[in-house]
Coordinates of C-alpha atoms and ligand atoms in Angstrom, one line a residue:
M15 CA 70.6 90.3 38.2
I16 CA 69.1 88.3 35.5
G17 CA 68.1 90.3 32.1
A18 CA 65.2 89.6 30.3
A19 CA 67.0 87.7 27.8
G20 CA 68.3 85.5 30.6
F21 CA 65.0 84.9 32.2
A22 CA 63.5 84.2 29.0
H23 CA 66.3 81.4 28.6
L24 CA 65.7 80.4 32.2
L25 CA 61.8 80.1 31.6
F26 CA 62.7 78.0 28.3
C27 CA 65.0 75.6 30.1
S28 CA 62.8 75.0 32.9
T29 CA 59.9 74.6 30.7
L30 CA 61.9 71.9 28.8
I31 CA 62.8 70.4 32.1
Y32 CA 59.1 70.3 33.2
L33 CA 58.2 68.8 29.9
E34 CA 60.7 66.5 29.8
K35 CA 59.8 65.3 33.3
N36 CA 56.3 65.5 32.6
K37 CA 56.8 63.2 29.6
K38 CA 58.8 60.8 31.5
Q39 CA 55.9 60.6 34.2
N40 CA 53.4 60.5 31.2
D41 CA 55.3 57.8 29.4
V42 CA 55.2 55.6 32.8
K43 CA 51.5 56.1 32.9
T44 CA 51.0 55.3 29.2
E45 CA 53.2 52.1 29.6
R46 CA 51.0 50.8 32.6
D47 CA 47.8 51.9 30.8
R48 CA 49.1 50.2 27.6
A49 CA 50.0 47.2 29.6
E50 CA 46.4 47.2 31.2
V51 CA 44.7 47.7 28.0
A52 CA 47.1 44.9 26.5
E53 CA 46.1 42.7 29.4
T54 CA 42.6 43.7 28.7
Y55 CA 43.0 43.0 25.1
I56 CA 44.4 39.6 25.4
K57 CA 41.5 38.6 28.1
E58 CA 39.3 39.9 25.2
L59 CA 40.9 37.8 22.8
Q60 CA 41.2 34.7 24.8
E61 CA 37.5 35.1 25.3
Y62 CA 37.0 35.6 21.7
V63 CA 39.1 32.6 21.0
K64 CA 37.3 30.6 23.5
E65 CA 34.0 31.7 22.0
Q66 CA 35.3 30.8 18.5
D67 CA 36.5 27.6 19.7
K68 CA 33.1 26.8 21.1
T69 CA 31.3 27.9 18.0
I70 CA 33.6 25.8 15.9
L71 CA 33.1 22.7 17.9
S72 CA 29.2 23.4 17.9
L73 CA 29.6 23.8 14.1
K74 CA 31.6 20.8 14.0
E75 CA 29.1 18.9 16.0
S76 CA 26.1 20.0 14.1
K77 CA 27.9 19.2 11.2
E78 CA 28.3 15.7 12.5
K79 CA 24.8 15.6 13.6
F80 CA 23.6 16.6 10.2
R81 CA 26.0 14.0 8.6
H82 CA 24.3 11.5 11.1
A83 CA 20.8 12.6 10.1
A84 CA 21.5 12.2 6.5
F85 CA 22.8 8.9 6.8
H86 CA 20.6 7.5 9.9
D87 CA 17.0 6.9 10.3
A88 CA 15.4 9.0 13.2
L89 CA 13.4 6.5 14.7
T90 CA 15.7 3.4 15.0
N91 CA 19.0 5.3 14.7
L92 CA 19.9 2.6 12.0
P93 CA 21.5 3.5 8.9
N94 CA 19.3 4.6 6.2
R95 CA 18.7 4.1 2.3
N96 CA 21.8 6.6 1.9
L97 CA 24.1 4.9 3.8
F98 CA 22.9 1.6 2.8
L99 CA 23.6 2.3 -0.8
E100 CA 26.9 4.1 0.0
T101 CA 28.0 0.7 1.8
L102 CA 26.4 -1.3 -1.0
K103 CA 28.7 0.8 -3.6
F104 CA 31.8 -0.1 -1.8
I105 CA 31.0 -3.8 -1.2
L106 CA 30.1 -4.4 -5.1
E107 CA 33.5 -2.7 -5.9
K108 CA 35.3 -5.2 -3.7
H109 CA 33.1 -8.1 -5.1
K110 CA 34.4 -7.3 -8.6
Q111 CA 37.9 -6.9 -7.3
T112 CA 38.2 -10.0 -4.8
P113 CA 37.7 -13.4 -6.0
N114 CA 35.5 -15.8 -4.2
Y115 CA 33.9 -12.6 -2.2
N116 CA 30.3 -12.7 -2.4
F117 CA 27.6 -10.9 -0.5
A118 CA 23.6 -10.6 -0.4
V119 CA 21.0 -8.0 -0.2
L120 CA 17.8 -8.6 1.6
F121 CA 14.7 -6.5 1.2
L122 CA 12.5 -6.9 4.3
N123 CA 8.8 -5.6 4.5
L124 CA 6.6 -6.3 7.7
N125 CA 3.3 -7.9 6.6
R126 CA 0.1 -6.2 7.9
F127 CA 2.1 -3.1 9.3
K128 CA -0.6 -0.8 8.4
T129 CA -3.2 -2.8 10.0
I130 CA -1.4 -2.7 13.2
N131 CA -0.5 0.8 13.0
D132 CA -4.1 1.8 12.4
S133 CA -6.0 -0.4 14.9
L134 CA -3.0 -0.4 17.8
G135 CA -2.0 3.2 17.3
H136 CA 1.2 5.0 15.9
S137 CA 3.2 4.8 19.0
T138 CA 2.8 0.8 19.2
G139 CA 3.6 0.8 15.6
D140 CA 6.8 2.8 16.3
R141 CA 7.7 0.4 19.0
L142 CA 7.0 -2.8 17.0
I143 CA 9.5 -1.1 14.5
L144 CA 12.2 -0.4 17.2
N145 CA 11.8 -3.8 18.3
V146 CA 12.1 -5.3 14.9
A147 CA 15.1 -3.2 14.4
K148 CA 16.7 -4.6 17.8
R149 CA 16.1 -8.3 16.6
L150 CA 17.4 -7.6 13.2
I151 CA 20.8 -6.3 14.9
E152 CA 21.0 -9.2 17.2
S153 CA 20.8 -11.5 14.2
V154 CA 23.4 -10.4 11.8
K155 CA 27.2 -10.8 12.3
E156 CA 30.0 -8.3 12.6
G157 CA 30.5 -6.5 9.2
D158 CA 26.8 -7.2 8.0
L159 CA 24.7 -3.9 7.8
V160 CA 21.1 -3.3 8.8
A161 CA 19.2 -0.3 7.6
R162 CA 15.6 1.0 7.8
F163 CA 14.1 2.7 4.6
N164 CA 10.8 3.8 4.9
G165 CA 7.8 2.9 7.5
D166 CA 8.0 -0.8 7.5
E167 CA 11.0 -1.7 5.3
F168 CA 14.3 -2.7 6.3
G169 CA 17.3 -3.8 4.3
I170 CA 20.2 -5.8 5.2
I171 CA 23.5 -6.7 3.7
L172 CA 25.0 -9.9 4.3
N173 CA 28.8 -9.3 3.9
D174 CA 30.9 -12.4 2.7
V175 CA 28.2 -15.0 2.4
V176 CA 29.4 -18.4 0.8
G177 CA 25.9 -18.7 -1.3
V178 CA 22.4 -19.0 -1.7
E179 CA 22.0 -21.7 0.8
E180 CA 23.5 -19.7 3.4
T181 CA 21.4 -16.6 2.7
I182 CA 18.3 -18.7 2.8
V183 CA 19.3 -20.3 6.2
F184 CA 19.8 -16.8 7.5
T185 CA 16.6 -15.3 6.0
D186 CA 14.6 -18.3 7.7
F187 CA 16.1 -17.6 10.8
I188 CA 15.1 -13.9 11.0
R189 CA 11.7 -14.7 9.6
Q190 CA 11.3 -17.1 12.8
K191 CA 12.7 -14.4 15.0
I192 CA 10.2 -11.7 13.9
A193 CA 7.1 -14.1 13.9
S194 CA 7.7 -14.7 17.6
P195 CA 5.3 -12.3 19.6
F196 CA 6.5 -8.7 20.5
L197 CA 5.6 -7.6 24.0
I198 CA 4.5 -3.9 23.7
T199 CA 3.2 -2.1 26.7
G200 CA 1.6 -5.2 28.1
R201 CA 0.3 -6.5 24.8
E202 CA 1.5 -9.4 22.6
V203 CA 1.8 -8.2 19.0
F204 CA 2.4 -10.6 16.1
S205 CA 4.2 -9.8 13.2
S206 CA 5.9 -11.4 10.3
V207 CA 8.1 -10.4 7.1
S208 CA 8.4 -10.9 3.9
V209 CA 11.9 -10.9 2.3
G210 CA 13.3 -10.3 -1.1
I211 CA 16.9 -11.4 -1.8
A212 CA 19.2 -10.3 -4.5
M213 CA 22.6 -12.2 -4.6
G214 CA 25.7 -10.2 -5.5
S215 CA 26.6 -10.5 -9.0
R216 CA 29.4 -8.9 -11.6
D217 CA 26.6 -8.2 -14.0
Y218 CA 25.6 -5.2 -11.4
N219 CA 27.2 -2.0 -12.0
E220 CA 25.2 0.2 -9.7
A221 CA 24.3 -0.3 -6.0
E222 CA 20.6 0.8 -6.7
E223 CA 20.0 -1.8 -9.0
I224 CA 20.9 -4.6 -6.5
L225 CA 18.5 -2.9 -4.2
R226 CA 15.7 -2.5 -6.8
D227 CA 16.1 -6.3 -7.7
A228 CA 15.6 -7.2 -4.0
D229 CA 12.7 -5.0 -3.7
I230 CA 10.9 -6.7 -6.7
A231 CA 11.7 -10.0 -5.0
M232 CA 10.0 -8.9 -2.1
Y233 CA 7.1 -8.0 -4.0
H234 CA 7.0 -11.4 -5.2
A235 CA 7.5 -13.0 -1.9
K236 CA 4.3 -11.0 -0.8
D237 CA 2.3 -11.7 -3.7
T238 CA 3.1 -15.7 -3.7
L239 CA 2.4 -15.8 0.1
K240 CA 6.0 -17.5 0.3
G241 CA 7.4 -14.9 2.6
V242 CA 10.9 -15.2 0.9
E243 CA 12.0 -15.1 -2.7
I244 CA 15.2 -15.1 -4.5
F245 CA 15.5 -12.7 -7.4
N246 CA 15.6 -13.9 -11.0
R247 CA 15.5 -12.3 -14.4
S248 CA 11.9 -13.5 -15.2
M249 CA 11.0 -11.1 -12.1
H250 CA 12.5 -8.0 -13.8
T251 CA 10.7 -8.9 -17.1
R252 CA 7.6 -8.9 -15.0
A253 CA 8.2 -5.7 -13.4
L254 CA 8.7 -4.0 -16.7
T255 CA 5.7 -5.5 -17.9
L256 CA 3.6 -4.2 -14.9
L257 CA 5.4 -0.6 -15.7
Q258 CA 4.0 -0.9 -19.2
I259 CA 0.6 -1.8 -18.3
E260 CA 0.6 1.3 -15.9
T261 CA 1.7 3.7 -18.6
D262 CA -0.8 1.8 -21.1
L263 CA -3.6 2.3 -18.4
R264 CA -3.1 6.0 -18.0
H265 CA -3.7 6.3 -21.9
A266 CA -6.5 3.9 -21.6
L267 CA -8.5 6.3 -19.4
E268 CA -7.7 9.1 -21.9
R269 CA -8.5 6.9 -24.8
S270 CA -11.8 5.4 -23.5
E271 CA -10.4 1.8 -23.9
L272 CA -12.2 0.9 -20.9
C273 CA -15.7 -0.7 -21.0
A274 CA -18.0 -2.8 -18.6
Y275 CA -19.4 -6.3 -19.1
F276 CA -22.2 -7.2 -17.3
Q277 CA -23.0 -10.7 -15.4
P278 CA -26.5 -11.4 -14.8
I279 CA -27.8 -12.3 -11.2
L280 CA -31.0 -14.3 -10.8
D281 CA -33.5 -14.7 -8.1
I282 CA -33.1 -18.4 -7.5
G283 CA -36.6 -18.9 -6.5
S284 CA -38.2 -17.6 -9.5
M285 CA -35.3 -18.1 -12.0
Q286 CA -35.8 -14.4 -12.8
L287 CA -33.3 -11.9 -13.9
V288 CA -33.0 -9.3 -11.0
G289 CA -29.8 -7.4 -11.9
F290 CA -25.9 -7.5 -13.1
E291 CA -22.8 -7.2 -11.8
S292 CA -20.8 -4.8 -13.7
L293 CA -17.2 -6.1 -14.4
I294 CA -14.5 -4.1 -16.0
R295 CA -12.8 -5.0 -19.2
W296 CA -9.8 -3.2 -21.0
N297 CA -10.0 -2.8 -24.7
H298 CA -6.4 -3.1 -25.4
P299 CA -5.2 -1.9 -28.9
T300 CA -2.7 -4.5 -29.2
R301 CA -3.4 -7.5 -26.3
G302 CA -7.3 -7.5 -27.0
L303 CA -9.6 -7.9 -24.1
V304 CA -7.6 -7.6 -20.8
P305 CA -9.3 -9.1 -17.8
P306 CA -9.2 -7.2 -14.7
G307 CA -6.9 -9.5 -12.8
E308 CA -4.3 -8.3 -15.0
F309 CA -4.6 -4.7 -14.5
I310 CA -6.6 -4.1 -11.3
P311 CA -3.8 -4.8 -9.0
V312 CA -1.4 -2.5 -10.9
S313 CA -4.1 0.3 -11.0
E314 CA -4.3 -0.2 -7.0
D315 CA -0.6 0.2 -6.4
T316 CA -0.7 3.4 -8.7
N317 CA -3.9 5.1 -7.5
L318 CA -5.2 5.0 -10.9
I319 CA -8.0 2.7 -9.1
I320 CA -9.6 6.0 -8.1
P321 CA -10.5 7.3 -11.7
I322 CA -11.2 3.6 -12.8
T323 CA -13.7 3.2 -10.4
L324 CA -15.3 6.4 -11.0
W325 CA -15.2 5.7 -14.6
M326 CA -17.0 2.4 -13.9
L327 CA -19.6 3.9 -11.3
Q328 CA -20.4 6.6 -13.7
H329 CA -20.8 4.6 -16.9
S330 CA -22.7 2.0 -14.9
C331 CA -25.1 4.2 -13.6
E332 CA -25.6 5.9 -16.8
Q333 CA -26.3 2.4 -18.4
L334 CA -28.7 1.4 -15.8
F335 CA -30.7 4.5 -16.0
K336 CA -31.4 3.9 -19.7
W337 CA -32.2 0.2 -19.0
Q338 CA -34.5 1.3 -16.3
N339 CA -36.1 3.7 -18.3
K340 CA -36.6 1.4 -21.4
S341 CA -39.7 -0.3 -19.5
P342 CA -41.5 0.1 -16.2
L343 CA -40.7 -3.7 -15.8
N344 CA -37.1 -2.9 -15.7
Q345 CA -37.3 -0.3 -12.8
K346 CA -36.3 -2.3 -10.2
L347 CA -33.4 -3.9 -12.2
F348 CA -30.0 -3.1 -10.1
L349 CA -26.1 -3.2 -10.9
S350 CA -23.5 -4.2 -8.6
V351 CA -20.3 -2.3 -8.9
N352 CA -17.0 -3.2 -7.3
L353 CA -15.0 -0.8 -5.0
S354 CA -11.5 -1.5 -4.5
G355 CA -10.2 -1.4 -1.1
K356 CA -7.6 1.2 -2.0
H357 CA -10.4 3.5 -3.0
F358 CA -12.6 2.4 0.0
A359 CA -10.1 3.8 2.2
H360 CA -10.1 7.2 0.1
R361 CA -11.8 10.1 1.9
G362 CA -13.7 11.6 -0.9
L363 CA -15.4 8.4 -1.8
V364 CA -18.7 9.2 -0.3
N365 CA -19.0 12.6 -2.1
Q366 CA -17.7 11.0 -5.4
V367 CA -20.7 8.5 -5.2
H368 CA -23.1 11.2 -4.0
R369 CA -22.2 13.4 -7.0
I370 CA -22.5 10.4 -9.3
L371 CA -25.8 9.4 -7.8
I372 CA -27.0 13.1 -8.5
D373 CA -25.7 13.1 -12.1
T374 CA -27.0 10.0 -13.4
K375 CA -30.3 10.5 -11.4
I376 CA -30.9 6.9 -10.6
D377 CA -32.6 5.5 -7.7
P378 CA -29.8 5.1 -5.2
S379 CA -31.5 1.7 -3.9
T380 CA -30.6 0.1 -7.2
L381 CA -26.9 0.7 -7.2
K382 CA -25.0 -1.9 -4.9
L383 CA -21.5 -1.2 -4.2
E384 CA -19.7 -4.5 -3.6
I385 CA -16.7 -4.5 -1.2
T386 CA -14.5 -7.6 -0.4
E387 CA -14.5 -8.7 3.0
S388 CA -10.7 -8.5 3.5
A389 CA -10.9 -4.7 2.4
V390 CA -13.5 -4.2 5.0
M391 CA -11.4 -6.2 7.8
E392 CA -8.4 -4.2 6.9
N393 CA -9.6 -1.6 9.3
A394 CA -12.9 -2.4 10.6
E395 CA -13.7 0.6 12.8
T396 CA -13.1 2.9 9.7
A397 CA -14.8 0.8 7.5
I398 CA -17.9 0.7 9.8
K399 CA -18.0 4.7 9.5
M400 CA -17.2 4.5 5.7
L401 CA -20.1 1.8 5.2
K402 CA -22.6 4.1 7.2
E403 CA -21.9 7.1 5.4
L404 CA -22.5 5.2 2.0
K405 CA -25.5 3.7 3.5
E406 CA -27.1 7.2 4.0
L407 CA -26.9 8.0 0.5
G408 CA -29.3 5.3 0.0
V409 CA -27.4 2.7 -1.8
Q410 CA -27.1 -0.9 -1.3
L411 CA -23.9 -2.5 0.2
S412 CA -22.6 -6.0 -0.3
I413 CA -19.7 -7.9 1.1
D414 CA -17.8 -9.7 -1.8
D415 CA -15.9 -13.1 -1.5
F416 CA -17.5 -13.5 1.9
G417 CA -15.7 -16.4 3.9
T418 CA -12.4 -15.8 2.2
G419 CA -11.2 -12.8 4.1
Y420 CA -10.1 -12.3 7.9
S421 CA -13.0 -13.6 9.7
S422 CA -15.7 -10.7 10.1
L423 CA -18.2 -12.7 12.0
S424 CA -17.8 -10.8 15.0
Y425 CA -18.3 -7.4 13.2
L426 CA -21.0 -8.2 11.1
H427 CA -23.9 -7.0 13.0
R428 CA -22.2 -3.6 13.0
F429 CA -21.9 -3.6 9.4
P430 CA -25.0 -1.6 7.5
I431 CA -24.7 -4.5 5.0
D432 CA -27.5 -5.9 2.8
T433 CA -26.2 -8.4 1.0
L434 CA -23.5 -11.2 1.6
K435 CA -21.6 -13.0 -1.6
V436 CA -20.3 -16.3 -0.8
D437 CA -17.3 -16.7 -2.5
R438 CA -17.3 -18.8 -5.4
S439 CA -14.6 -21.3 -3.8
F440 CA -17.3 -22.6 -1.5
V441 CA -19.8 -22.8 -4.2
S442 CA -17.7 -24.6 -6.8
T443 CA -17.0 -27.6 -4.5
M444 CA -20.4 -27.7 -2.7
E445 CA -21.6 -31.5 -2.3
E446 CA -24.1 -32.9 -0.2
G447 CA -22.8 -33.1 3.3
S448 CA -19.2 -31.6 2.4
E449 CA -17.6 -29.1 4.7
N450 CA -18.2 -26.3 1.9
G451 CA -21.6 -27.3 1.9
E452 CA -22.0 -26.5 5.5
I453 CA -20.3 -23.3 5.3
V454 CA -22.7 -22.0 2.7
R455 CA -25.8 -23.3 4.7
T456 CA -24.1 -21.4 7.8
V457 CA -23.7 -18.2 6.0
I458 CA -27.3 -18.3 4.5
S459 CA -28.7 -18.9 8.0
L460 CA -26.3 -16.1 9.4
A461 CA -27.4 -13.7 6.8
K462 CA -31.1 -14.6 7.5
T463 CA -30.6 -13.9 11.3
L464 CA -28.9 -10.5 10.5
G465 CA -31.4 -9.6 8.0
M466 CA -29.3 -9.6 4.9
N467 CA -29.8 -11.6 1.6
V468 CA -27.3 -13.9 -0.1
V469 CA -26.0 -14.0 -3.6
A470 CA -24.0 -17.4 -4.4
E471 CA -21.0 -16.6 -7.0
G472 CA -19.8 -18.8 -9.6
I473 CA -22.6 -21.4 -10.0
E474 CA -21.5 -23.6 -12.4
T475 CA -23.6 -26.6 -12.5
V476 CA -27.4 -27.4 -12.1
H477 CA -26.4 -29.6 -9.2
Q478 CA -24.9 -26.5 -7.4
L479 CA -27.8 -24.6 -7.9
H480 CA -30.3 -27.5 -6.9
Q481 CA -28.3 -27.5 -3.5
L482 CA -28.5 -23.7 -3.3
K483 CA -32.3 -23.7 -3.9
I484 CA -32.9 -26.4 -1.1
L485 CA -30.7 -24.1 1.2
N486 CA -33.3 -20.9 0.4
C487 CA -30.4 -18.9 -1.0
E488 CA -32.0 -16.0 -2.7
Y489 CA -29.8 -14.9 -5.5
G490 CA -27.2 -16.6 -7.6
Q491 CA -24.8 -15.7 -10.3
G492 CA -22.5 -17.8 -12.6
Y493 CA -21.3 -19.4 -15.8
L494 CA -24.3 -21.6 -15.4
F495 CA -26.6 -18.6 -16.3
S496 CA -24.0 -16.7 -18.2
R497 CA -20.7 -15.4 -18.5
P498 CA -20.2 -11.5 -18.2
V499 CA -21.5 -10.1 -21.5
P500 CA -21.1 -6.8 -23.4
T501 CA -24.0 -4.3 -23.2
D502 CA -26.0 -5.3 -25.9
D503 CA -26.2 -8.8 -25.0
A504 CA -27.0 -7.7 -21.6
E505 CA -30.0 -5.8 -22.9
M506 CA -31.2 -9.0 -24.6
M507 CA -31.4 -10.5 -21.3
I508 CA -33.2 -7.6 -19.8
D509 CA -35.8 -8.0 -22.5
D510 CA -36.4 -11.6 -21.9
K511 CA -35.9 -12.1 -18.1
N512 CA -37.4 -15.3 -17.8
R513 CA -35.3 -16.9 -20.4
W514 CA -33.7 -19.1 -17.6
Q515 CA -36.9 -20.6 -16.8
K516 CA -37.1 -22.2 -20.2
V517 CA -34.0 -23.8 -20.1
L518 CA -33.8 -25.1 -16.2
P519 CA -36.9 -26.7 -15.3
S520 CA -37.9 -25.9 -11.8
S521 CA -37.6 -29.5 -10.6
V522 CA -34.0 -29.7 -11.4
N523 CA -32.6 -33.1 -10.5
G524 CA -30.0 -32.7 -7.7
K525 CA -27.9 -35.5 -8.9
Q526 CA -27.8 -33.8 -12.5
K527 CA -24.6 -32.2 -13.9
I528 CA -24.7 -30.3 -16.7
S529 CA -21.5 -28.6 -18.2
P530 CA -21.9 -24.7 -18.4
Q531 CA -21.0 -24.9 -22.1
T532 CA -24.2 -26.9 -22.7
I533 CA -26.5 -24.4 -21.0
Q534 CA -24.5 -21.6 -22.5
L535 CA -25.5 -23.3 -26.0
E536 CA -29.0 -23.5 -25.0
L537 CA -29.2 -20.0 -23.6
T538 CA -27.8 -18.5 -26.8
Q539 CA -30.0 -20.1 -29.2
Ligands
C2E28 P1 -15.5 -10.5 -8.4 O1 -15.9 -9.3 -7.8 O2 -15.5 -11.7 -7.4 O3 -16.2 -10.9 -9.7 C1 -16.5 -12.3 -10.1 C2 -15.5 -12.7 -10.9 O4 -15.9 -14.2 -11.2 C3 -15.8 -12.1 -12.5 O5 -14.2 -12.3 -12.9 C4 -16.6 -13.2 -13.1 O6 -16.3 -13.3 -14.6 C5 -16.2 -14.6 -12.2 N1 -17.3 -15.6 -12.5 C6 -18.4 -15.3 -12.4 N2 -19.2 -16.5 -12.5 C7 -18.3 -17.5 -12.5 C8 -18.2 -18.9 -12.6 O7 -19.4 -19.5 -12.7 N3 -17.0 -19.4 -12.6 C9 -15.8 -18.9 -12.5 N4 -14.8 -19.7 -12.7 N5 -15.7 -17.5 -12.8 C10 -17.0 -16.8 -12.6 P2 -13.6 -11.0 -13.7 O8 -14.6 -10.3 -14.4 O9 -12.5 -11.5 -14.4 O10 -13.3 -10.2 -12.5 C11 -12.3 -10.8 -11.6 C12 -12.4 -9.8 -10.4 O11 -11.6 -8.5 -10.7 C13 -13.6 -9.3 -9.7 O12 -13.7 -10.6 -8.8 C14 -13.3 -8.2 -9.0 O13 -12.6 -8.3 -7.9 C15 -12.3 -7.4 -9.8 N6 -13.2 -6.5 -10.6 C16 -13.8 -6.6 -11.9 N7 -14.4 -5.5 -12.2 C17 -13.7 -4.5 -11.3 C18 -14.0 -3.1 -11.1 O14 -14.8 -2.4 -11.9 N8 -13.5 -2.6 -9.9 C19 -12.8 -3.2 -9.1 N9 -12.5 -2.6 -8.3 N10 -12.5 -4.6 -9.3 C20 -13.0 -5.0 -10.3
CA29 CA1 -17.7 -8.6 -7.3
CA30 CA1 -16.5 -12.1 -5.7

């Protein structure tokens, strides 16, 4: 018999055994579970590591991409300005440390790229850039670097060149290469390139300075139409002068240093004054009267041309209003104002002219806007639109320097033009039977056919005047009558419109040549 205590002990022991057994069983189960969990965990971990690797890889890739993008041009995949400068830094250092090692930097700019882009479309423009890039890469040797900067600008580092001659030979080679036509979507596209060269020198401290000098030389190459220029110190001085002009010009506008001079335009038939061309002058505080040729091109490069032209328009129209209202005889007097090609391409121009017409209250038909033939032909289709809009304001339009720009003959009938101004170069060498005489004759008859009138510019001799009269040229302008004069002198001319009749007899002798000075003397008496 088992007593209560024995039973309790037995129960206790069996419970222990059960628990022990159960624990063992549980332990087996937990281990398996654990193993399973661990396995899953390892799998997950592996997945995670895989993911991480992927992320790291793609991060690395995008970092590479960013690095690549930071140093390469997206269109051509060529190195960009950053990489160009980085490489140049390295090369400059090498140049300083290695005797007899030299290099050259070329700054290239495609000529007339904007015209190609505007007329043939941006995708053709892009293809042209790609093709140019290809030809440049094909032209350089290993170790050289070709980069694309902006738009139509490229740079080349010629590594290890012997000297200037070798660089020029190479430059001529690439200029020829670019000059041969490109076949783009079945069409032949012609291009050419202007190149500025800066030779490596120990005087340079920064890569940027070399590139800047090559850039300055490129501008000279464009200006002089030579196509290639090697940088020299005087170019730098000139660039600084231009910078100074730009700074001064900003002040000139604020300090009212600009003024207008007026050059009379005569009716050649009656020898009467009919109007003036308004020509800008700059009353510089230290340099005196600066002619437009010295600051208009700078103002065009800096967009200062827009406020300058607006000032000229406003000022000229105000002056014209005063003159016209001085006497009923002056009501038809007109003023010609020059528009720069840069301003002509500006969207706001039509509104600006409109506002000035309203503001100054002049009869729009007595304002004539002169725009050069080359500016109109830069983008003929847009020009037609713009000219039409200007014409709707009621102003007169004149093509300046006619005969010197791209040939606009095929477009001429589509331009709403009132006047052609025959360029002075044709008038100045006009001899009986000479080629230029023929050109003037042709321009006059062409203008007549198209219902336009003609102003001959730069008349300096009685002989030229006589020739123009025979050719039935309506209007003339030139030193023979007067140089551009300040407002007061112009006013005296208005008060005495027929003064030229007294000086120049109607039966001027064709063979007679009188120097402009002689006439000037007589006129100022
Ligand atoms: P342009 O429009 O062809 O103006 C005629 C230029 O020829 C004037 O030079 C005038 O003084 C000069 N000229 C006139 N008759 C004779 C002559 O018989 N013989 C010679 N040798 N020259 C003569 P200027 O005033 O120095 O102006 C030069 C150019 O500057 C102008 O050529 C025009 O393109 C530009 N310009 C002048 N004023 C302005 C302006 O307000 N705005 C813009 N955008 N350009 C202007
Ligand atoms: Ca003009
Ligand atoms: Ca002209």
